[in-house]
Structure formats: structure tokens, C-alpha cells
Amino acid sequence: MQADIRLHWALARLKFEDYWKAFWDINKAFALLEENAAKFPNFMPNQKDLGILHAVVSSVPSGVGWVTNLEGDLEKGKRELQQVIAYSQKNDFIFEQETYILYSYVMLQFGNDEDAAWRIINESKLNPKTSPTAAFVLANVAMRTGRNDKAIELLKNRPTSEAYYPFVYLDFMLGRAKQQRLDSDADIYFKKYLQQFKGQNFIKETYRRLAWHELLKDNPEGYNQYMKEVSEKGFVNVGADESALKEAQEGITPHIGVLKARLLFDGGYFQRAYNTLLLQSDQKFTSTKTQLEYTYFLGRTNHQLKHYDEAIKYYNSTVTAGRAQPWYFACRAALEKGNIFETQRQYEKARNAFQECLTIKPSEHKISLHQSAKSGLARVKGK
């Protein structure tokens, strides 16, 4: 029980990018799990937690690896979780649904396999019509695997009666999903979140999303007003709020066409995003950031449309032009280049690209991007 609590604290801290405390909890959890495994080698909850730990630690970013002595092994972690799921299918296992959820996130975050993540979560017995938490999990995986329409369906049909404790974050998620489809009513759900949420997180991000909503309506004054709220309200506890504040401080208004493409891409509408970018091809962008973002998303959309040669060309351009810039575009471009080479089984080129990602140090998202590059290196190790 103590190890399980430590593990869940670690996963929560990782979610909010508090890596130092996360790996301190991982160390404590691992010590307890090893002790328990020696006493009860066939105890399945123990194997569940070890599977998660082996997968997570396989991607420890450089600079924090000293915090944990646990040796990470992604494939070992996956095998352990598969064994737990196989056990749960034949036995009454209280942690069955939790194991499916965690295994899905392992495949998504560390295994770089979106289809597997979606398949696994759908094999669980989660019922989004009777559980807001189930709706959250399924919608979250749907949004992260390019199934935005499905996410909207799940979130709109979630239970909302007084019999359930309010889960206000789901309104923020629904607003985000609808904005990624360029729906005109996305702002309703963002405003509802601001009215009902009593916590600290995603306040700045919600105001930024409302600012984008105004910009998409060609209302720059409305954009500026909401970006002022980004500066003045909310806290900086999570990456999204930090990113929103940086945008407000930079004072660079997004290019409407590039913003539309970005949102469509995030929603998994890759052809629409690509077509939107092509409409901007004769533009002369006034800021380095916008030019980099445009080139970067040309790489991302070509990548998702399986135009791999074109994608690599734009990724290389992004890395060359953006390596010394503070934004994440170059670092992510190098990472995605590695993912393409891995897909093509060009493992040496994949290793080089993942290593290149680790040499680029943007001021935003660096640790999470380097974590993904480490996961990539773990996947291609020995190939």
C-alpha cells in the first residue's frame, strides 16, 4: 500500500513536471516493492507497480537520473503489465481497470504507439456513461491519439447529474476539443470552467484559449483583452499555464492561419491543417517565432500524412533555424525526425535524431521532450 501511494504521488508529480520529487518518490516506492516482492513473489499488485516503474524510469531525462537507482527497461515494464492484464482476465483483480489505464498511458507516453494505447483503453471495462472519471480517461486518450470527434462525443455524453461530484475540468477539455475542430461555441465551455473552477491550474491557459477564440473571429482587441487576463490572473503550476504566460509576455500575436493549422493538427485533422498551411505559403511572416512555427507544422502535418521525405525536409529546416531559439520547435522537430526513422527501421538514423534532440535545450518543454527522446533511445537500443 505504501509503495502504491508513493507511485501515484510520483505519477502526479510527473504530470506537473515536478521531476525531482517524482523520482524521490519512485526511489522510495521501488525499495518497498523490492522488499515486498521478496516476501510475496506472486503478488500481482506488486508486479503492476514494478511494470510502471520500469517503463517510467527508462525515460529519465539527463540531469535527474541520479535521483533514482532503479534501472529502467521499457520492454520489461510492458511485459510485466501484459502479465498483470492476462491475470486479471482470468481472476477477480481489484486493480484491473487501473492496470489497463496505466498500460495505455505507458504505450502513449513511452511506447510511441497511439493505436495500441487506444486499443488497450477500449479493452478495459470503463463506462463513460456512468463515470465522469471514465469519460475523462477515454476522452484524454482519444484527444492524444487524434480522435478528437470521439473525445467530444464522450465529453458531451458524460454524466452530469447532481448524483455525481462536479468534474469541472471536463468543461475545459470539451472547450479545447471543440476549439481544435474550430467550432464557434468553444468559448462557452472555457467560460463555464472559469466560473465554476475553484482551484489554481489552467486558469491562464483558459484565458489564452479565449484570446485565441477572439483572434479566430478576427477580433484582435478581444485577443489583447484576454491576454491581459493571462498576465494578471491564475498561477504557474503547470506547463500549459507557464506557456500561456510566456505568450502574454512575448507580446507576439499568433498568425491566424498558422494558429488555425496548429489547432486542427492538435485535433488530429491533419489534412485540414495541411491545406490551411498551404494557404499561407506566400506569406512573409514578421516574426522568427511564426516562421519557425509554420515550418515546424509543415513537418508535423507531412509526417502524419506519411509524406516522410517532405516531413524530414521541414524538420531539418526547423532544427537548423531554431536550434538556438528559446521555443520548443527545433527540439520537437529532432524528436519527430527520430520517430520517422524508427518507423522506417533506420535505427542508426533514429538514434542520431534522438541524440540531436537531447543537445537542443529550449526554455519550454525541455524536460518532457528529452524524456521522450530517452524513451526513443530505449526503444531502438540494440536494433
CSV table of C-alpha atoms in Angstrom, one decimal:
chain,number,residue,atom,x,y,z
A,1,MET,CA,0.0,0.0,0.0
A,2,GLN,CA,2.8,2.5,0.9
A,3,ALA,CA,4.6,1.7,-2.4
A,4,ASP,CA,1.3,2.2,-4.4
A,5,ILE,CA,0.8,5.6,-2.7
A,6,ARG,CA,4.4,6.6,-3.4
A,7,LEU,CA,3.9,5.5,-7.1
A,8,HIS,CA,0.8,7.5,-7.5
A,9,TRP,CA,2.4,10.6,-6.0
A,10,ALA,CA,5.3,10.1,-8.4
A,11,LEU,CA,2.9,9.9,-11.4
A,12,ALA,CA,1.1,13.0,-10.2
A,13,ARG,CA,4.3,14.9,-9.8
A,14,LEU,CA,5.5,13.8,-13.3
A,15,LYS,CA,2.2,15.1,-14.7
A,16,PHE,CA,3.0,18.6,-13.3
A,17,GLU,CA,6.7,18.3,-14.3
A,18,ASP,CA,7.9,18.2,-10.7
A,19,TYR,CA,10.7,15.7,-11.6
A,20,TRP,CA,12.9,15.9,-8.5
A,21,LYS,CA,10.2,15.0,-6.0
A,22,ALA,CA,8.7,12.4,-8.5
A,23,PHE,CA,11.9,10.4,-8.7
A,24,TRP,CA,12.4,10.7,-4.9
A,25,ASP,CA,9.0,9.0,-4.6
A,26,ILE,CA,10.0,6.4,-7.2
A,27,ASN,CA,13.1,5.5,-5.2
A,28,LYS,CA,11.0,5.0,-2.1
A,29,ALA,CA,8.4,3.0,-4.0
A,30,PHE,CA,11.0,0.8,-5.6
A,31,ALA,CA,12.6,0.0,-2.3
A,32,LEU,CA,9.3,-1.0,-0.8
A,33,LEU,CA,8.3,-3.1,-3.9
A,34,GLU,CA,11.6,-5.0,-3.9
A,35,GLU,CA,11.1,-5.8,-0.2
A,36,ASN,CA,7.5,-6.9,-0.8
A,37,ALA,CA,8.5,-9.0,-3.9
A,38,ALA,CA,11.0,-10.9,-1.8
A,39,LYS,CA,8.3,-11.8,0.7
A,40,PHE,CA,5.4,-12.3,-1.8
A,41,PRO,CA,6.8,-13.1,-5.3
A,42,ASN,CA,3.3,-13.9,-6.8
A,43,PHE,CA,1.6,-10.7,-5.5
A,44,MET,CA,0.1,-9.2,-8.7
A,45,PRO,CA,-0.4,-5.6,-7.4
A,46,ASN,CA,3.4,-5.6,-6.8
A,47,GLN,CA,4.1,-6.5,-10.4
A,48,LYS,CA,1.7,-3.8,-11.6
A,49,ASP,CA,3.7,-1.1,-9.9
A,50,LEU,CA,7.0,-2.6,-10.9
A,51,GLY,CA,5.9,-2.6,-14.5
A,52,ILE,CA,5.0,1.1,-14.4
A,53,LEU,CA,8.3,2.0,-12.7
A,54,HIS,CA,10.4,0.1,-15.2
A,55,ALA,CA,8.7,1.9,-18.0
A,56,VAL,CA,8.8,5.4,-16.5
A,57,VAL,CA,12.5,5.2,-15.4
A,58,SER,CA,13.5,4.1,-18.9
A,59,SER,CA,13.0,7.7,-20.0
A,60,VAL,CA,14.6,9.5,-17.1
A,61,PRO,CA,15.9,12.8,-18.6
A,62,SER,CA,19.6,13.5,-18.3
A,63,GLY,CA,20.3,15.6,-15.2
A,64,VAL,CA,17.8,13.8,-12.9
A,65,GLY,CA,18.9,10.2,-13.4
A,66,TRP,CA,21.0,10.4,-10.2
A,67,VAL,CA,17.8,10.7,-8.2
A,68,THR,CA,16.8,7.0,-8.8
A,69,ASN,CA,18.9,3.9,-8.6
A,70,LEU,CA,16.2,1.8,-10.4
A,71,GLU,CA,17.3,0.6,-13.8
A,72,GLY,CA,14.6,1.4,-16.4
A,73,ASP,CA,13.5,-1.1,-19.1
A,74,LEU,CA,10.6,-0.2,-21.2
A,75,GLU,CA,10.1,-3.7,-22.7
A,76,LYS,CA,10.3,-5.3,-19.3
A,77,GLY,CA,7.7,-2.9,-18.0
A,78,LYS,CA,5.4,-3.7,-20.9
A,79,ARG,CA,5.8,-7.4,-20.3
A,80,GLU,CA,5.0,-7.1,-16.6
A,81,LEU,CA,1.9,-5.1,-17.3
A,82,GLN,CA,0.8,-7.6,-20.0
A,83,GLN,CA,1.2,-10.4,-17.5
A,84,VAL,CA,-1.0,-8.5,-14.9
A,85,ILE,CA,-3.7,-7.9,-17.5
A,86,ALA,CA,-3.6,-11.6,-18.5
A,87,TYR,CA,-4.0,-12.5,-14.8
A,88,SER,CA,-6.9,-10.0,-14.4
A,89,GLN,CA,-8.8,-11.6,-17.3
A,90,LYS,CA,-8.9,-14.9,-15.5
A,91,ASN,CA,-9.1,-13.8,-11.9
A,92,ASP,CA,-11.0,-11.3,-9.8
A,93,PHE,CA,-8.5,-8.4,-9.6
A,94,ILE,CA,-9.3,-5.2,-7.9
A,95,PHE,CA,-6.7,-3.2,-9.9
A,96,GLU,CA,-7.9,-4.5,-13.3
A,97,GLN,CA,-9.2,-1.1,-14.7
A,98,GLU,CA,-6.2,0.8,-13.2
A,99,THR,CA,-3.8,-1.6,-15.0
A,100,TYR,CA,-5.5,-1.0,-18.3
A,101,ILE,CA,-5.3,2.7,-17.8
A,102,LEU,CA,-1.7,2.7,-16.8
A,103,TYR,CA,-0.7,0.4,-19.6
A,104,SER,CA,-2.5,2.6,-22.1
A,105,TYR,CA,-0.5,5.6,-20.9
A,106,VAL,CA,2.7,3.7,-21.0
A,107,MET,CA,2.1,2.9,-24.7
A,108,LEU,CA,1.2,6.5,-25.3
A,109,GLN,CA,3.9,8.3,-23.4
A,110,PHE,CA,6.8,5.9,-23.6
A,111,GLY,CA,6.0,3.3,-26.3
A,112,ASN,CA,5.1,5.9,-29.0
A,113,ASP,CA,2.2,3.7,-30.1
A,114,GLU,CA,-1.1,5.7,-30.3
A,115,ASP,CA,-3.1,2.9,-31.8
A,116,ALA,CA,-2.0,0.4,-29.2
A,117,ALA,CA,-2.9,3.0,-26.4
A,118,TRP,CA,-6.4,3.4,-27.8
A,119,ARG,CA,-6.9,-0.3,-28.3
A,120,ILE,CA,-5.9,-1.1,-24.7
A,121,ILE,CA,-8.1,1.6,-23.1
A,122,ASN,CA,-11.0,0.3,-25.1
A,123,GLU,CA,-10.4,-3.2,-23.9
A,124,SER,CA,-11.0,-2.0,-20.3
A,125,LYS,CA,-14.4,-2.1,-18.7
A,126,LEU,CA,-14.5,1.7,-18.2
A,127,ASN,CA,-18.0,3.0,-18.7
A,128,PRO,CA,-18.0,6.8,-19.6
A,129,LYS,CA,-21.8,7.0,-19.3
A,130,THR,CA,-21.8,6.1,-15.6
A,131,SER,CA,-18.5,7.5,-14.5
A,132,PRO,CA,-17.1,11.1,-15.1
A,133,THR,CA,-13.6,9.7,-14.4
A,134,ALA,CA,-14.0,7.0,-17.1
A,135,ALA,CA,-15.2,9.8,-19.5
A,136,PHE,CA,-12.1,11.8,-18.6
A,137,VAL,CA,-9.7,8.8,-19.2
A,138,LEU,CA,-11.2,7.8,-22.5
A,139,ALA,CA,-11.5,11.4,-23.8
A,140,ASN,CA,-8.0,12.1,-22.8
A,141,VAL,CA,-6.6,9.2,-24.7
A,142,ALA,CA,-8.9,10.0,-27.6
A,143,MET,CA,-7.6,13.5,-27.8
A,144,ARG,CA,-4.0,12.4,-27.6
A,145,THR,CA,-4.4,9.9,-30.4
A,146,GLY,CA,-6.1,12.1,-32.9
A,147,ARG,CA,-9.6,11.0,-32.2
A,148,ASN,CA,-11.0,14.5,-31.4
A,149,ASP,CA,-14.6,13.9,-32.6
A,150,LYS,CA,-14.8,10.8,-30.3
A,151,ALA,CA,-13.5,12.9,-27.4
A,152,ILE,CA,-16.2,15.5,-28.0
A,153,GLU,CA,-18.8,12.7,-28.1
A,154,LEU,CA,-17.5,11.2,-24.8
A,155,LEU,CA,-17.4,14.6,-23.0
A,156,LYS,CA,-20.8,15.7,-24.2
A,157,ASN,CA,-22.4,12.5,-23.1
A,158,ARG,CA,-20.8,12.2,-19.7
A,159,PRO,CA,-23.0,12.0,-16.6
A,160,THR,CA,-23.6,15.4,-15.1
A,161,SER,CA,-26.5,14.9,-12.7
A,162,GLU,CA,-26.3,16.0,-9.0
A,163,ALA,CA,-25.6,12.4,-8.1
A,164,TYR,CA,-22.0,13.0,-9.3
A,165,TYR,CA,-19.4,15.2,-7.8
A,166,PRO,CA,-18.7,18.1,-10.3
A,167,PHE,CA,-15.7,17.4,-12.5
A,168,VAL,CA,-15.3,20.9,-13.9
A,169,TYR,CA,-12.0,20.1,-15.8
A,170,LEU,CA,-14.1,18.2,-18.3
A,171,ASP,CA,-15.6,21.5,-19.4
A,172,PHE,CA,-12.1,22.8,-20.1
A,173,MET,CA,-11.4,19.6,-22.1
A,174,LEU,CA,-14.6,19.9,-24.1
A,175,GLY,CA,-13.8,23.6,-24.9
A,176,ARG,CA,-10.3,22.6,-26.0
A,177,ALA,CA,-11.6,19.7,-28.2
A,178,LYS,CA,-14.2,21.9,-29.8
A,179,GLN,CA,-11.6,24.7,-30.4
A,180,GLN,CA,-9.4,22.1,-32.1
A,181,ARG,CA,-12.2,21.5,-34.5
A,182,LEU,CA,-12.6,25.3,-34.9
A,183,ASP,CA,-16.2,25.1,-33.5
A,184,SER,CA,-17.7,28.5,-32.9
A,185,ASP,CA,-19.1,27.6,-29.5
A,186,ALA,CA,-15.8,26.5,-27.8
A,187,ASP,CA,-15.8,29.7,-25.7
A,188,ILE,CA,-18.9,28.6,-23.8
A,189,TYR,CA,-17.1,25.7,-22.1
A,190,PHE,CA,-14.0,27.8,-21.3
A,191,LYS,CA,-16.1,30.4,-19.6
A,192,LYS,CA,-18.0,27.7,-17.7
A,193,TYR,CA,-14.7,26.4,-16.4
A,194,LEU,CA,-13.6,29.8,-15.2
A,195,GLN,CA,-17.0,30.4,-13.5
A,196,GLN,CA,-17.0,27.0,-11.7
A,197,PHE,CA,-13.4,26.0,-11.0
A,198,LYS,CA,-12.1,26.9,-7.6
A,199,GLY,CA,-8.5,25.7,-8.0
A,200,GLN,CA,-5.4,27.2,-9.5
A,201,ASN,CA,-4.5,25.2,-12.6
A,202,PHE,CA,-5.3,26.0,-16.3
A,203,ILE,CA,-6.7,29.5,-15.5
A,204,LYS,CA,-4.0,31.3,-17.6
A,205,GLU,CA,-4.4,28.6,-20.3
A,206,THR,CA,-8.1,29.1,-20.4
A,207,TYR,CA,-7.8,32.8,-20.8
A,208,ARG,CA,-5.3,32.2,-23.6
A,209,ARG,CA,-7.7,29.8,-25.3
A,210,LEU,CA,-10.4,32.6,-25.0
A,211,ALA,CA,-7.9,35.0,-26.6
A,212,TRP,CA,-7.4,32.6,-29.5
A,213,HIS,CA,-11.1,32.3,-29.8
A,214,GLU,CA,-11.4,36.1,-30.3
A,215,LEU,CA,-8.4,36.1,-32.8
A,216,LEU,CA,-10.1,33.3,-34.9
A,217,LYS,CA,-13.1,35.7,-35.1
A,218,ASP,CA,-10.8,38.4,-36.4
A,219,ASN,CA,-11.1,40.4,-33.2
A,220,PRO,CA,-7.6,41.5,-32.2
A,221,GLU,CA,-8.9,43.8,-29.5
A,222,GLY,CA,-10.7,40.8,-27.8
A,223,TYR,CA,-7.4,38.8,-28.1
A,224,ASN,CA,-5.5,41.6,-26.4
A,225,GLN,CA,-8.0,41.9,-23.6
A,226,TYR,CA,-7.9,38.2,-22.8
A,227,MET,CA,-4.1,38.1,-23.0
A,228,LYS,CA,-4.1,40.8,-20.4
A,229,GLU,CA,-6.1,38.5,-18.1
A,230,VAL,CA,-3.5,35.8,-18.8
A,231,SER,CA,-0.9,38.1,-17.2
A,232,GLU,CA,-3.0,39.1,-14.3
A,233,LYS,CA,-4.9,36.0,-13.2
A,234,GLY,CA,-4.1,32.4,-12.4
A,235,PHE,CA,-1.0,30.7,-11.3
A,236,VAL,CA,2.0,29.0,-12.9
A,237,ASN,CA,2.0,25.4,-11.5
A,238,VAL,CA,1.6,23.5,-14.8
A,239,GLY,CA,3.3,23.7,-18.2
A,240,ALA,CA,0.2,25.0,-20.0
A,241,ASP,CA,-0.1,28.0,-17.7
A,242,GLU,CA,3.6,28.7,-18.0
A,243,SER,CA,3.3,28.6,-21.8
A,244,ALA,CA,0.3,30.9,-21.7
A,245,LEU,CA,2.2,33.4,-19.6
A,246,LYS,CA,5.2,33.4,-21.9
A,247,GLU,CA,3.0,34.1,-24.9
A,248,ALA,CA,1.5,37.1,-23.0
A,249,GLN,CA,4.9,38.4,-22.0
A,250,GLU,CA,6.3,38.0,-25.5
A,251,GLY,CA,3.6,40.1,-27.0
A,252,ILE,CA,3.7,38.2,-30.3
A,253,THR,CA,0.2,37.9,-31.7
A,254,PRO,CA,-0.2,34.5,-33.4
A,255,HIS,CA,-0.7,34.4,-37.2
A,256,ILE,CA,-4.4,33.5,-37.6
A,257,GLY,CA,-3.7,31.0,-40.4
A,258,VAL,CA,-0.9,29.3,-38.5
A,259,LEU,CA,-3.0,29.2,-35.4
A,260,LYS,CA,-5.8,27.5,-37.2
A,261,ALA,CA,-3.4,24.9,-38.6
A,262,ARG,CA,-1.9,24.3,-35.1
A,263,LEU,CA,-5.4,23.8,-33.6
A,264,LEU,CA,-6.5,21.5,-36.4
A,265,PHE,CA,-3.3,19.5,-36.1
A,266,ASP,CA,-3.7,19.1,-32.3
A,267,GLY,CA,-7.2,17.8,-33.0
A,268,GLY,CA,-6.0,15.2,-35.5
A,269,TYR,CA,-7.4,16.9,-38.5
A,270,PHE,CA,-4.2,16.6,-40.4
A,271,GLN,CA,-5.4,17.1,-44.0
A,272,ARG,CA,-7.3,20.2,-43.0
A,273,ALA,CA,-4.3,21.5,-41.1
A,274,TYR,CA,-2.0,20.9,-44.1
A,275,ASN,CA,-4.4,22.6,-46.5
A,276,THR,CA,-4.6,25.6,-44.1
A,277,LEU,CA,-0.8,25.8,-44.1
A,278,LEU,CA,-0.6,25.7,-47.9
A,279,LEU,CA,-2.9,28.8,-48.0
A,280,GLN,CA,-0.1,30.7,-46.1
A,281,SER,CA,2.7,29.7,-48.5
A,282,ASP,CA,3.1,33.1,-50.0
A,283,GLN,CA,3.1,34.9,-46.6
A,284,LYS,CA,6.1,36.8,-45.3
A,285,PHE,CA,6.0,36.3,-41.6
A,286,THR,CA,7.0,39.2,-39.4
A,287,SER,CA,8.4,37.2,-36.5
A,288,THR,CA,11.0,34.5,-36.3
A,289,LYS,CA,8.7,32.5,-34.0
A,290,THR,CA,5.9,32.5,-36.5
A,291,GLN,CA,8.2,31.4,-39.3
A,292,LEU,CA,9.6,28.6,-37.2
A,293,GLU,CA,6.1,27.5,-36.2
A,294,TYR,CA,5.0,27.5,-39.8
A,295,THR,CA,7.9,25.4,-40.9
A,296,TYR,CA,7.6,23.1,-37.9
A,297,PHE,CA,3.9,22.4,-38.6
A,298,LEU,CA,4.6,21.7,-42.2
A,299,GLY,CA,6.9,19.0,-40.9
A,300,ARG,CA,4.3,17.7,-38.5
A,301,THR,CA,1.4,17.6,-41.0
A,302,ASN,CA,3.5,15.9,-43.7
A,303,HIS,CA,4.6,13.4,-41.0
A,304,GLN,CA,1.1,12.5,-40.1
A,305,LEU,CA,0.1,12.2,-43.7
A,306,LYS,CA,3.0,9.9,-44.2
A,307,HIS,CA,4.9,12.2,-46.6
A,308,TYR,CA,8.1,11.3,-44.8
A,309,ASP,CA,10.6,12.8,-47.1
A,310,GLU,CA,8.9,16.2,-47.0
A,311,ALA,CA,8.5,16.0,-43.3
A,312,ILE,CA,12.2,15.3,-42.7
A,313,LYS,CA,13.0,18.3,-45.0
A,314,TYR,CA,10.9,20.6,-42.9
A,315,TYR,CA,12.1,19.2,-39.7
A,316,ASN,CA,15.7,19.7,-40.7
A,317,SER,CA,14.9,23.3,-41.7
A,318,THR,CA,13.3,23.8,-38.3
A,319,VAL,CA,16.3,22.4,-36.4
A,320,THR,CA,18.8,24.5,-38.4
A,321,ALA,CA,16.8,27.8,-37.9
A,322,GLY,CA,15.6,27.1,-34.4
A,323,ARG,CA,18.3,25.3,-32.5
A,324,ALA,CA,19.4,28.5,-30.7
A,325,GLN,CA,15.9,29.9,-30.2
A,326,PRO,CA,14.0,29.6,-26.9
A,327,TRP,CA,11.0,27.9,-28.4
A,328,TYR,CA,10.4,24.1,-28.5
A,329,PHE,CA,10.0,23.7,-32.2
A,330,ALA,CA,13.6,22.6,-33.1
A,331,CYS,CA,13.8,20.2,-30.2
A,332,ARG,CA,10.5,18.6,-31.1
A,333,ALA,CA,11.4,18.5,-34.8
A,334,ALA,CA,14.5,16.5,-34.0
A,335,LEU,CA,12.4,14.1,-31.8
A,336,GLU,CA,9.9,13.6,-34.5
A,337,LYS,CA,12.6,13.0,-37.1
A,338,GLY,CA,13.8,10.2,-34.9
A,339,ASN,CA,10.3,8.8,-34.7
A,340,ILE,CA,10.1,8.7,-38.5
A,341,PHE,CA,13.4,6.9,-38.8
A,342,GLU,CA,12.3,4.4,-36.1
A,343,THR,CA,9.1,3.7,-38.1
A,344,GLN,CA,11.2,3.1,-41.2
A,345,ARG,CA,13.5,0.9,-39.2
A,346,GLN,CA,16.5,3.1,-39.9
A,347,TYR,CA,17.6,2.7,-36.3
A,348,GLU,CA,21.0,4.4,-36.6
A,349,LYS,CA,19.5,7.5,-38.0
A,350,ALA,CA,16.8,7.3,-35.4
A,351,ARG,CA,19.4,7.2,-32.6
A,352,ASN,CA,21.2,10.2,-34.1
A,353,ALA,CA,18.0,12.2,-34.3
A,354,PHE,CA,17.1,11.3,-30.7
A,355,GLN,CA,20.6,12.3,-29.6
A,356,GLU,CA,20.2,15.5,-31.5
A,357,CYS,CA,17.0,16.3,-29.6
A,358,LEU,CA,19.0,15.9,-26.4
A,359,THR,CA,21.5,18.5,-27.5
A,360,ILE,CA,18.8,21.2,-28.1
A,361,LYS,CA,17.8,23.0,-24.9
A,362,PRO,CA,14.7,25.2,-25.3
A,363,SER,CA,13.3,27.2,-22.5
A,364,GLU,CA,10.0,25.4,-22.7
A,365,HIS,CA,9.1,21.7,-22.6
A,366,LYS,CA,12.8,20.7,-22.4
A,367,ILE,CA,12.5,18.0,-19.8
A,368,SER,CA,9.4,16.3,-21.3
A,369,LEU,CA,10.9,16.4,-24.8
A,370,HIS,CA,14.2,15.0,-23.5
A,371,GLN,CA,12.2,12.4,-21.7
A,372,SER,CA,10.6,11.4,-25.0
A,373,ALA,CA,14.0,11.3,-26.7
A,374,LYS,CA,15.3,9.0,-23.9
A,375,SER,CA,12.2,6.7,-24.5
A,376,GLY,CA,13.1,6.7,-28.2
A,377,LEU,CA,16.7,5.7,-27.5
A,378,ALA,CA,15.4,2.9,-25.2
A,379,ARG,CA,13.1,1.6,-27.9
A,380,VAL,CA,15.9,1.4,-30.6
A,381,LYS,CA,18.6,0.1,-28.2
A,382,GLY,CA,20.3,-2.9,-29.7
A,383,LYS,CA,18.5,-2.7,-33.0
